[in-house]
JSON list of C-alpha atoms in Angstrom, two decimals:
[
{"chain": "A", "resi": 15, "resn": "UNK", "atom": "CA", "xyz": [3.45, 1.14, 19.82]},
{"chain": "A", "resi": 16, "resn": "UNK", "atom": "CA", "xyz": [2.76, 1.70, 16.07]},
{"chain": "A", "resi": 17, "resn": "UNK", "atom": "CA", "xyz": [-0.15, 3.37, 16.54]},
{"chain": "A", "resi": 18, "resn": "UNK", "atom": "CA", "xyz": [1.46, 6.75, 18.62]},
{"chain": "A", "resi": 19, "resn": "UNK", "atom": "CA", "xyz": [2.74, 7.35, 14.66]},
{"chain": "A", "resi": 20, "resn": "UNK", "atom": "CA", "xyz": [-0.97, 8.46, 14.49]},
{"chain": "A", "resi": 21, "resn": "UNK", "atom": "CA", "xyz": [0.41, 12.27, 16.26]},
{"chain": "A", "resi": 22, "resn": "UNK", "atom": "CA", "xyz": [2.57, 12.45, 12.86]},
{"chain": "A", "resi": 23, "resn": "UNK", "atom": "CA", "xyz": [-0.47, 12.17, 10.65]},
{"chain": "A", "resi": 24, "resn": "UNK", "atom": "CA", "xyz": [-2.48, 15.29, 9.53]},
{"chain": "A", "resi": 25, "resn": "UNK", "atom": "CA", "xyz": [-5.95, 15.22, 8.78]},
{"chain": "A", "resi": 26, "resn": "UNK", "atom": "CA", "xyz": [-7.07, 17.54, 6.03]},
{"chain": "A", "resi": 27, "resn": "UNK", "atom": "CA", "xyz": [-11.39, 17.76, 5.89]},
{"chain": "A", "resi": 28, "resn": "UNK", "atom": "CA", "xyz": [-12.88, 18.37, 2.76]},
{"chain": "A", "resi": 29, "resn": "UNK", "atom": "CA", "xyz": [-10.15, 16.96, 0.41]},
{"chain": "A", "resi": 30, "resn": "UNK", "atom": "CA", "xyz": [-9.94, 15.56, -1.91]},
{"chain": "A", "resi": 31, "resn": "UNK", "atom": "CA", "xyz": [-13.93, 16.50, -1.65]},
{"chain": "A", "resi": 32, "resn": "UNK", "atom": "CA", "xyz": [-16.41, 17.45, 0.56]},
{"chain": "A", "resi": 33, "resn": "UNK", "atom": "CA", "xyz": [-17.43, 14.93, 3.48]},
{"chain": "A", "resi": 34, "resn": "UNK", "atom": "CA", "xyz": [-13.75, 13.13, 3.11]},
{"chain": "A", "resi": 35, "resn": "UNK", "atom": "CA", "xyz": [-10.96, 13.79, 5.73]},
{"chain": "A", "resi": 36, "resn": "UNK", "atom": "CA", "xyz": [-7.89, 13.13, 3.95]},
{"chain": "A", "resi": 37, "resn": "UNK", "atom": "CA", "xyz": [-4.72, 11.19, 5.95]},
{"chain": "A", "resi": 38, "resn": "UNK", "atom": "CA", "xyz": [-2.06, 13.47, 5.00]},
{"chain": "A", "resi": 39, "resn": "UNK", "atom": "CA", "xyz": [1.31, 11.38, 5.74]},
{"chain": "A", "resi": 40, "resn": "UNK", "atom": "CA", "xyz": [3.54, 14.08, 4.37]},
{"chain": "A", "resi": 41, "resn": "UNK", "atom": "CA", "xyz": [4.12, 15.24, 8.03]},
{"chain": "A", "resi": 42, "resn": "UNK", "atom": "CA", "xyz": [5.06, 12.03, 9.04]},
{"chain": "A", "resi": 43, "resn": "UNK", "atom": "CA", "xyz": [7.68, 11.69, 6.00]},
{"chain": "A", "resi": 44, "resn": "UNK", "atom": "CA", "xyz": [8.72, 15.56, 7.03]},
{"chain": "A", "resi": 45, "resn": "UNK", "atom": "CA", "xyz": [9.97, 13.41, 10.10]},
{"chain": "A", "resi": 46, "resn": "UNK", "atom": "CA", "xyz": [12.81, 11.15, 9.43]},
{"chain": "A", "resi": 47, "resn": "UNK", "atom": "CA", "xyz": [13.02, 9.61, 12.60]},
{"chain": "A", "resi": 48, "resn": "UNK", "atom": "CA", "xyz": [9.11, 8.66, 12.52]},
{"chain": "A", "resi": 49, "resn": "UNK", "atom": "CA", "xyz": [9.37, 8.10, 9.15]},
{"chain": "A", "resi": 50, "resn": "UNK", "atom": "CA", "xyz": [12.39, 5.20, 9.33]},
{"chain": "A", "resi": 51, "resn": "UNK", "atom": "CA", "xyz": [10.25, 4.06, 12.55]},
{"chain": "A", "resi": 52, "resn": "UNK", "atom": "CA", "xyz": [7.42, 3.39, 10.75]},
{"chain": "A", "resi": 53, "resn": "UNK", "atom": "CA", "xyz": [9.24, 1.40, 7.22]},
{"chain": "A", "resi": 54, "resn": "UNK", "atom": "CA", "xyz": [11.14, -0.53, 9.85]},
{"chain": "A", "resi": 55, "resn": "UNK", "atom": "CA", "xyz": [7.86, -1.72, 12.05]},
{"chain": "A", "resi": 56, "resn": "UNK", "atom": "CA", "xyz": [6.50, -2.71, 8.83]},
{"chain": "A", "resi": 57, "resn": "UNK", "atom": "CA", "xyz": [9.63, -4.53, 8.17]},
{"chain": "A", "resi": 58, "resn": "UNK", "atom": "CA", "xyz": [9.51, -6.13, 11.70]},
{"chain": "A", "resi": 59, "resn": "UNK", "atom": "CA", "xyz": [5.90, -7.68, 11.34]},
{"chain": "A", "resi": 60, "resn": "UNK", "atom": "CA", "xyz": [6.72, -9.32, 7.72]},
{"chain": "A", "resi": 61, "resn": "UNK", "atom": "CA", "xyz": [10.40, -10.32, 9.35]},
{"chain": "A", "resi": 62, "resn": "UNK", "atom": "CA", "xyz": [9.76, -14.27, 9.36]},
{"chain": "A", "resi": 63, "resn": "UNK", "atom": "CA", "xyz": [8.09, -13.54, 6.13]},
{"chain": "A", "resi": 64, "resn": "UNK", "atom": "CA", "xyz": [9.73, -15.16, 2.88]},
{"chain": "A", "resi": 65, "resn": "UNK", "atom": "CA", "xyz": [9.60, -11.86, 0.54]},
{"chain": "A", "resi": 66, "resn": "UNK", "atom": "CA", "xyz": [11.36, -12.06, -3.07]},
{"chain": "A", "resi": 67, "resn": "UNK", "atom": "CA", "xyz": [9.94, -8.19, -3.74]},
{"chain": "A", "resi": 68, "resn": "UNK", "atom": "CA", "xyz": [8.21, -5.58, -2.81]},
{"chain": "A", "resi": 69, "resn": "UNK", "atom": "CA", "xyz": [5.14, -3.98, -4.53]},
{"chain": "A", "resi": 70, "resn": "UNK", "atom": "CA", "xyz": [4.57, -0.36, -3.63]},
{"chain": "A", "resi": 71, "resn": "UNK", "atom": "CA", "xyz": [0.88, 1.32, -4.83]},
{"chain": "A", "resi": 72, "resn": "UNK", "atom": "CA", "xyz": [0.99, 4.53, -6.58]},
{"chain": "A", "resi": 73, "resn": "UNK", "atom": "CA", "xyz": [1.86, 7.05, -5.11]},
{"chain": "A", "resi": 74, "resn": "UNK", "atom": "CA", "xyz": [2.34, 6.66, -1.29]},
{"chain": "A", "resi": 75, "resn": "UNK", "atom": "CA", "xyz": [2.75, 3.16, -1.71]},
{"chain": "A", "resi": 76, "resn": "UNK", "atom": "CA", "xyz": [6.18, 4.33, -3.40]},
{"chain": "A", "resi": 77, "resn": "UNK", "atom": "CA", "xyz": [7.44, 5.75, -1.13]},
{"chain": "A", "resi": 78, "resn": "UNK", "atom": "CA", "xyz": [6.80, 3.34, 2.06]},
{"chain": "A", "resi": 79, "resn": "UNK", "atom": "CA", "xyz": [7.59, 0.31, -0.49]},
{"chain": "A", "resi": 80, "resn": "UNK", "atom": "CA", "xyz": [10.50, 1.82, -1.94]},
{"chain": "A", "resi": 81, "resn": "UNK", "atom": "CA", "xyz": [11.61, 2.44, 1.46]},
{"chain": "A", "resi": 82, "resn": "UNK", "atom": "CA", "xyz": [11.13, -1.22, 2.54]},
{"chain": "A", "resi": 83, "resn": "UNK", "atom": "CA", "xyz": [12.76, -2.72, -0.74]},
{"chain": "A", "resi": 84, "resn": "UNK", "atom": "CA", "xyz": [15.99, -0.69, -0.54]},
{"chain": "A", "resi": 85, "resn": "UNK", "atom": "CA", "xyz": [16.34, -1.76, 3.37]},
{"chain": "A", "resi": 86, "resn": "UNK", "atom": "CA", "xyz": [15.60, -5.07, 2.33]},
{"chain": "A", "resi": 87, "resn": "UNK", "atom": "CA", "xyz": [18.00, -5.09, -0.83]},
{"chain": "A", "resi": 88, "resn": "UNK", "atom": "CA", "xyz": [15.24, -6.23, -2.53]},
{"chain": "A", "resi": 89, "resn": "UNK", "atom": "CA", "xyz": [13.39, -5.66, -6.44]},
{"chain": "A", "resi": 90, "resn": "UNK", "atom": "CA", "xyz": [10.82, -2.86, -5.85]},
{"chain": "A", "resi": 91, "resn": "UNK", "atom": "CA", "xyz": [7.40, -2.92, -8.51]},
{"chain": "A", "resi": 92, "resn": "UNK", "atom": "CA", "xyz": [5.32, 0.04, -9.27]},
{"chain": "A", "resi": 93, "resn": "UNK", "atom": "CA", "xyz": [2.08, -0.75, -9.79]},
{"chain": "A", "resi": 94, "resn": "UNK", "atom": "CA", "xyz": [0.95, 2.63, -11.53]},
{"chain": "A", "resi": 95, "resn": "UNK", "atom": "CA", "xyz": [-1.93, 4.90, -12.46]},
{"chain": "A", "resi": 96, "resn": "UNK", "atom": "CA", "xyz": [-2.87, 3.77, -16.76]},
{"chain": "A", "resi": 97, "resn": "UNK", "atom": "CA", "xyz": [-0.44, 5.01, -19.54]},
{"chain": "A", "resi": 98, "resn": "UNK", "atom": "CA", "xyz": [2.69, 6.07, -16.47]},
{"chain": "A", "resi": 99, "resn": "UNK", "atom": "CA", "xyz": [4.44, 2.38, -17.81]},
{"chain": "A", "resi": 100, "resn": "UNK", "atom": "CA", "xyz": [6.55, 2.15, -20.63]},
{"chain": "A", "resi": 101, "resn": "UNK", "atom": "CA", "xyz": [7.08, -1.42, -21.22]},
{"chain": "A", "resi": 102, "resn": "UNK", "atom": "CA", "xyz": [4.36, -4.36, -22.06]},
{"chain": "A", "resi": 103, "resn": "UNK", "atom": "CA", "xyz": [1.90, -4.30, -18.54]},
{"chain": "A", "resi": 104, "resn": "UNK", "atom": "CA", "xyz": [-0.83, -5.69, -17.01]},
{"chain": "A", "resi": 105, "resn": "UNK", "atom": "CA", "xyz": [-3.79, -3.90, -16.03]},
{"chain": "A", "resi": 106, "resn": "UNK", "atom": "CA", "xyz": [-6.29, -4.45, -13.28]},
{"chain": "A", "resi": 107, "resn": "UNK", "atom": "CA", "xyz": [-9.38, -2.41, -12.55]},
{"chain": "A", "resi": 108, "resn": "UNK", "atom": "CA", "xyz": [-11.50, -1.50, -9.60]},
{"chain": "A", "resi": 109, "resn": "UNK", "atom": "CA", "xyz": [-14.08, 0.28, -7.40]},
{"chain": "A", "resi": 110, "resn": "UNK", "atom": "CA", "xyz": [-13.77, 3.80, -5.77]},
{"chain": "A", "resi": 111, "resn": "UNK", "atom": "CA", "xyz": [-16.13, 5.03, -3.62]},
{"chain": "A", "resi": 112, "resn": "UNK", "atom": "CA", "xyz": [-16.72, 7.56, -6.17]},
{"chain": "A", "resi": 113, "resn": "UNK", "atom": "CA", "xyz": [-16.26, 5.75, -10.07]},
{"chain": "A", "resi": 114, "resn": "UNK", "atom": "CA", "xyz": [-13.78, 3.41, -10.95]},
{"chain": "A", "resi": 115, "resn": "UNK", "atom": "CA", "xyz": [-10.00, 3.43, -11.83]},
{"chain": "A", "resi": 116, "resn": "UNK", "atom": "CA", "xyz": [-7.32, 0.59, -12.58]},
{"chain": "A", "resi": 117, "resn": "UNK", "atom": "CA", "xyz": [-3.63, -0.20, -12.11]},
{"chain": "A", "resi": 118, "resn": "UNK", "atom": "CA", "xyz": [-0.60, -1.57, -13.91]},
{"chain": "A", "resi": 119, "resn": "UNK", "atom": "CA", "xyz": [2.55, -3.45, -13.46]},
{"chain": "A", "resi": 120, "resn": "UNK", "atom": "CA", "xyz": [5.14, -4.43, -16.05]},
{"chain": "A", "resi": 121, "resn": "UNK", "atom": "CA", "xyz": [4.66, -7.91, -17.76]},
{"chain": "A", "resi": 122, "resn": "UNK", "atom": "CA", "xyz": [7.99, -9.27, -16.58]},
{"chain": "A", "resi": 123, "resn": "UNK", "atom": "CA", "xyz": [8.10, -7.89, -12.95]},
{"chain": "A", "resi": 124, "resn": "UNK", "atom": "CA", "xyz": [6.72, -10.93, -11.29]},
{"chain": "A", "resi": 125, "resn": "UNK", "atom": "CA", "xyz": [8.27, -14.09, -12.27]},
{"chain": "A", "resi": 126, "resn": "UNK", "atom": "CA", "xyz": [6.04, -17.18, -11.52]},
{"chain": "A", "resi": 127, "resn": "UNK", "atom": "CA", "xyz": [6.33, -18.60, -7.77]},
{"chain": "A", "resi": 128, "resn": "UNK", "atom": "CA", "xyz": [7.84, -15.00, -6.33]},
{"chain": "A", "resi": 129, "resn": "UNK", "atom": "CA", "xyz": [6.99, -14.01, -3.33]},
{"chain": "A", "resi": 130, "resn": "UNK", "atom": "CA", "xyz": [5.76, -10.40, -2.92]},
{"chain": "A", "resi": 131, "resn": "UNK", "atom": "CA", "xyz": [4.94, -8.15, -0.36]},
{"chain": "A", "resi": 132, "resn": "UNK", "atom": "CA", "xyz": [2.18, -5.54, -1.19]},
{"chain": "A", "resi": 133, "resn": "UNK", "atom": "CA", "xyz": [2.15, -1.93, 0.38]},
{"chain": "A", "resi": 134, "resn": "UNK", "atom": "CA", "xyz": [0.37, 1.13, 0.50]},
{"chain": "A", "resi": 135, "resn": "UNK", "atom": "CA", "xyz": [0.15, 4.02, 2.50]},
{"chain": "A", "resi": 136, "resn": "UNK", "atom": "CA", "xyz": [-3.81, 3.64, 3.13]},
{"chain": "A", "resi": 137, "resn": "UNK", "atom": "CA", "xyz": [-6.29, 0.92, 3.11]},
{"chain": "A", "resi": 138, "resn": "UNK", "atom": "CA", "xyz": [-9.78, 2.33, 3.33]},
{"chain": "A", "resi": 139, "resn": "UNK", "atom": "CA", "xyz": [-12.11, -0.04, 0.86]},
{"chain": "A", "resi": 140, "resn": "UNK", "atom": "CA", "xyz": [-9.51, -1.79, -0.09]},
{"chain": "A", "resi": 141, "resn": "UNK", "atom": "CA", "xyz": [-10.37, -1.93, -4.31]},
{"chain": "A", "resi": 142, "resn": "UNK", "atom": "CA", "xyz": [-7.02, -0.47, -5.12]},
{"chain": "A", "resi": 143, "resn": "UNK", "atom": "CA", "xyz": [-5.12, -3.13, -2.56]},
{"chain": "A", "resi": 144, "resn": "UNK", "atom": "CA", "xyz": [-7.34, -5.90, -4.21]},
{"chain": "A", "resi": 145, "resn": "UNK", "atom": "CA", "xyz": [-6.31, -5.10, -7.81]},
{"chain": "A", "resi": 146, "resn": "UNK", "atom": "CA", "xyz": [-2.27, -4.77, -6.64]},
{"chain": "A", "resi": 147, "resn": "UNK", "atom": "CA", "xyz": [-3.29, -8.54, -5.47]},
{"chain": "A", "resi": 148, "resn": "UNK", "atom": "CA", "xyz": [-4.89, -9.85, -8.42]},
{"chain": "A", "resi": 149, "resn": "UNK", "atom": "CA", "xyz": [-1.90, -8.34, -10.98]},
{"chain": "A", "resi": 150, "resn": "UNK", "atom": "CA", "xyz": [0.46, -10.46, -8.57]},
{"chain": "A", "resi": 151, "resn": "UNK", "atom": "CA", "xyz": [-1.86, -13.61, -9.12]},
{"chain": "A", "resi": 152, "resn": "UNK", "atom": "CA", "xyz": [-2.34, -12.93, -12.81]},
{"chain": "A", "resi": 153, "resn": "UNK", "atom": "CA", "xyz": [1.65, -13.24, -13.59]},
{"chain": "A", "resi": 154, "resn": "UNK", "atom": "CA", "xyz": [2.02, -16.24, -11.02]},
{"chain": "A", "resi": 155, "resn": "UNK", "atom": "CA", "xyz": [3.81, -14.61, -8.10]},
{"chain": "A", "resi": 156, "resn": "UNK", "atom": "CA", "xyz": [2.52, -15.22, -4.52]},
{"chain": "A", "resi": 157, "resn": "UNK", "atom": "CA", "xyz": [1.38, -12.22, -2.14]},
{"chain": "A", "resi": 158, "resn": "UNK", "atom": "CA", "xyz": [3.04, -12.73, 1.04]},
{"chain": "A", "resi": 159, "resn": "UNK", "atom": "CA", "xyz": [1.67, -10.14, 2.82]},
{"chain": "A", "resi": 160, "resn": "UNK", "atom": "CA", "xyz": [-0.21, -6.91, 2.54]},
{"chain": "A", "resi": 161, "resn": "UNK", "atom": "CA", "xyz": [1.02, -3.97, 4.19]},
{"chain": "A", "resi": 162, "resn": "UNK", "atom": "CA", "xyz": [-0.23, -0.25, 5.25]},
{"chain": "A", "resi": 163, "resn": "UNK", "atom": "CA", "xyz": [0.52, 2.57, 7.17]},
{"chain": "A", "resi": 164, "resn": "UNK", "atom": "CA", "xyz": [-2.92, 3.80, 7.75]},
{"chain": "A", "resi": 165, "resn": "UNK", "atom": "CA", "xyz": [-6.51, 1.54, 8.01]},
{"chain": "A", "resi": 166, "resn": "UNK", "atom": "CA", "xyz": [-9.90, 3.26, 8.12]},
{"chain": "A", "resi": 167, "resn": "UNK", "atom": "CA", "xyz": [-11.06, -0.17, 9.60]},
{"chain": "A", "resi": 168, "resn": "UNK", "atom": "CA", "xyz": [-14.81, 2.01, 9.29]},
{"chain": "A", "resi": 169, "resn": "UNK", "atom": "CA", "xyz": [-14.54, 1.15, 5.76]},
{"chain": "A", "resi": 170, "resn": "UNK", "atom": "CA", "xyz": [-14.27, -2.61, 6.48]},
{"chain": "A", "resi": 171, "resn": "UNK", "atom": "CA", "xyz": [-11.46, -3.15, 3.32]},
{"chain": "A", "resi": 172, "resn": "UNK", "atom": "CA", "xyz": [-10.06, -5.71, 5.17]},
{"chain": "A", "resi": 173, "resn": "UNK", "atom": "CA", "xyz": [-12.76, -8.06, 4.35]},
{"chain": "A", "resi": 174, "resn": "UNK", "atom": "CA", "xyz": [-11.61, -7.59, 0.60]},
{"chain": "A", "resi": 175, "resn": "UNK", "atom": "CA", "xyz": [-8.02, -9.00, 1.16]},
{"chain": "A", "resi": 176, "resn": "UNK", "atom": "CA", "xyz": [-9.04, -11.94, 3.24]},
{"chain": "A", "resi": 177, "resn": "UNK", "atom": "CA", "xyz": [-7.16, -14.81, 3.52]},
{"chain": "A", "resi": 178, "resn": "UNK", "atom": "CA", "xyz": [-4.19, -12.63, 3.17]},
{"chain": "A", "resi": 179, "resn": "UNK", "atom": "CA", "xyz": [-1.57, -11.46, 6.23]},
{"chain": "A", "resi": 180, "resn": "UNK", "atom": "CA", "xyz": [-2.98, -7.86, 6.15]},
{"chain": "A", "resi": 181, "resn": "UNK", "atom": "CA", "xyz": [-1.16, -5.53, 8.74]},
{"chain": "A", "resi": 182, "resn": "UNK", "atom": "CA", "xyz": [-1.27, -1.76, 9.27]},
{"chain": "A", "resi": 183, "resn": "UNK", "atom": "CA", "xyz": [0.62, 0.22, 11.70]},
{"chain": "A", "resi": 184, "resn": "UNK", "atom": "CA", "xyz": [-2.22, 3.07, 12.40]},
{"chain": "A", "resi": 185, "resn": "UNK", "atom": "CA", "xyz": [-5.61, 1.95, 12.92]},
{"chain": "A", "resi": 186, "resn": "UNK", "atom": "CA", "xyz": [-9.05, 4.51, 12.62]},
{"chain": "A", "resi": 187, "resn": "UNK", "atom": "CA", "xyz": [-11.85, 2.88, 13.97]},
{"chain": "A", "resi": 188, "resn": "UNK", "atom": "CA", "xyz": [-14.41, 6.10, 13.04]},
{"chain": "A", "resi": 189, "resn": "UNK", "atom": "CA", "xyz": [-13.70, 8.94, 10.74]}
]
């Protein structure tokens, strides 16, 4: 079951501010055999899934989506932090719980009528999954699916990205 990949996650209180207990996945990655487990259960539930690329969120979202794409043999996107793109992009902005912040992708990343699979490492309000969405829209590519390692389902983010096939492997229901 994915959720026993939970044991591999660290929490850390009080970062990246007081009152916040950060999911620190870098002990999971430290792990190759949970790490591999978890890229290839997120592989399994998009499997019937008819994915032309994968979208990875900076900077996590790199790393899991990378992951997928190269086991896939498929085109990996960034969608990074403002002014980390060198070519022509797209920008979409969004809500934090604390201010606001925005995203980009390369013009010609997404051609029109692609299918792409979104991931990130965490969905918590899900602003930041929500913008990766909309910059797929925007250039005419269909999201296929959205997928995460770790949900805060507390934070109800889900309800953001509805409508869409929205899976994660480790669910918190409370902080």
């Amino acid at each position: 079951m994915s959720q026993e990949l939970s044991k591999y996650i660290r929490d850390v209180p009080g970062f990246p501010k007081a009152g916040i207990v950060f999911k620190d996945i870098t002990t999971l990655l430290n792990d190759g055999k949970q790490f591999s487990r978890a890229v290839s259960l997120l592989d399994e539930h998009f499997k019937g899934t008819k994915v032309d690329a994968v979208l990875g969120i900076e900077s996590r979202g790199f790393i899991l989506g990378g992951a997928l794409a190269f086991k896939r043999g498929l085109p990996f996107i960034p969608a990074r932090k403002p002014g980390k793109l060198p070519w022509k992009k797209v920008r979409e902005e969004y809500h934090l719980e604390y201010g606001t912040d925005a995203i980009e992708i390369h013009e010609d990343s997404i051609s029109r009528g692609q299918n792409v699979l979104v991931i990130d490492d965490l969905l918590a309000t899900g602003g930041t999954a929500l913008a990766a969405v909309k910059l797929v829209e925007k250039l005419g590519g269909n999201v296929c699916g959205i997928g995460f390692l770790i949900e805060l389902v507390f934070l109800n983010g889900r309800e953001k990205l509805d409508g869409y096939d929205v899976f994660s492997l480790v669910k918190y229901e409370s902080e």
